[in-house]
């Protein structure tokens, strides 16, 4: 069965919902430095979820409208330099 294309978004400025998931160590200093980098260098992000289990931390951030695609890639690179794994999800655009 073929999927139908999504309905067109008819609004003046559709917003892309971008989620950045980071699987990190639970080290508080590294976490604080990464969050500081997100806020100062990569645009405004909102922390959606922060879970620590068995010494590992899983963070989910939502990009605000001011965050550029380059900033998303820079944040992903920043996490990878720390040895963390990331995934980025681009959800369906919607009206703000």
Coordinates of C-alpha atoms in Angstrom, one line a residue:
X1 CA 0.0 0.0 0.0
X2 CA 1.4 3.4 -1.0
X3 CA 1.5 6.2 1.6
X4 CA -0.2 9.4 0.7
X5 CA 1.9 12.5 0.8
X6 CA 1.4 14.8 3.8
X7 CA -1.1 17.6 3.3
X8 CA 0.6 20.9 2.3
X9 CA 1.4 23.3 5.2
X10 CA -0.4 26.6 4.4
X11 CA 0.9 29.2 6.8
X12 CA 3.2 32.1 6.4
X13 CA 6.2 30.7 8.3
X14 CA 6.1 26.9 8.9
X15 CA 8.3 25.8 11.7
X16 CA 10.4 22.7 11.5
X17 CA 10.4 20.6 14.7
X18 CA 14.0 19.4 15.3
X19 CA 14.9 17.1 18.1
X20 CA 18.5 16.3 19.1
X21 CA 18.9 13.1 21.1
X22 CA 22.3 12.7 22.9
X23 CA 23.5 9.5 24.6
X24 CA 26.2 10.7 26.9
X25 CA 28.2 9.9 30.0
X26 CA 26.6 11.1 33.3
X27 CA 29.7 13.4 33.9
X28 CA 28.2 16.7 35.2
X29 CA 31.1 18.8 34.0
X30 CA 30.9 17.5 30.4
X31 CA 27.1 17.9 30.5
X32 CA 27.3 21.5 31.7
X33 CA 29.9 22.4 29.1
X34 CA 27.8 20.8 26.3
X35 CA 24.6 22.6 27.4
X36 CA 26.6 25.9 27.6
X37 CA 27.8 25.4 24.1
X38 CA 24.3 24.7 22.9
X39 CA 23.0 27.9 24.4
X40 CA 25.8 30.2 23.5
X41 CA 27.0 28.9 20.1
X42 CA 24.3 27.0 18.5
X43 CA 21.1 29.0 19.0
X44 CA 18.4 28.5 21.5
X45 CA 17.5 25.0 22.5
X46 CA 14.9 23.7 25.0
X47 CA 15.7 20.6 27.1
X48 CA 12.8 18.2 26.7
X49 CA 14.1 15.2 28.6
X50 CA 17.1 14.3 30.8
X51 CA 17.3 10.7 32.0
X52 CA 20.2 9.0 33.8
X53 CA 20.3 5.2 34.0
X54 CA 23.3 3.0 34.9
X55 CA 25.8 5.9 34.6
X56 CA 24.5 6.9 31.1
X57 CA 22.6 10.1 30.3
X58 CA 20.0 10.5 27.6
X59 CA 19.2 14.0 26.7
X60 CA 16.6 15.3 24.2
X61 CA 16.7 18.9 23.1
X62 CA 14.2 20.7 20.9
X63 CA 15.6 23.4 18.6
X64 CA 13.8 26.8 18.7
X65 CA 13.1 28.6 15.4
X66 CA 16.4 30.6 15.5
X67 CA 18.5 27.4 15.3
X68 CA 20.0 26.9 11.8
X69 CA 20.7 23.6 10.1
X70 CA 24.4 24.3 10.4
X71 CA 24.0 24.8 14.2
X72 CA 22.3 21.4 14.4
X73 CA 25.2 19.8 12.6
X74 CA 27.7 21.7 14.9
X75 CA 25.9 20.5 18.0
X76 CA 26.0 16.9 16.7
X77 CA 29.7 17.3 16.0
X78 CA 30.3 18.8 19.4
X79 CA 28.7 15.7 21.0
X80 CA 30.6 13.3 18.9
X81 CA 33.9 14.9 19.9
X82 CA 33.0 14.0 23.5
X83 CA 32.5 10.4 22.4
X84 CA 28.7 10.7 22.7
X85 CA 26.2 9.3 20.1
X86 CA 23.5 11.5 18.7
X87 CA 20.5 11.3 16.5
X88 CA 18.6 14.2 14.9
X89 CA 14.9 14.0 14.0
X90 CA 13.2 16.4 11.7
X91 CA 9.5 16.2 12.3
X92 CA 6.7 17.4 10.0
X93 CA 6.7 21.2 9.6
X94 CA 3.8 23.0 11.3
X95 CA 2.4 26.5 11.6
X96 CA 3.6 28.5 14.6

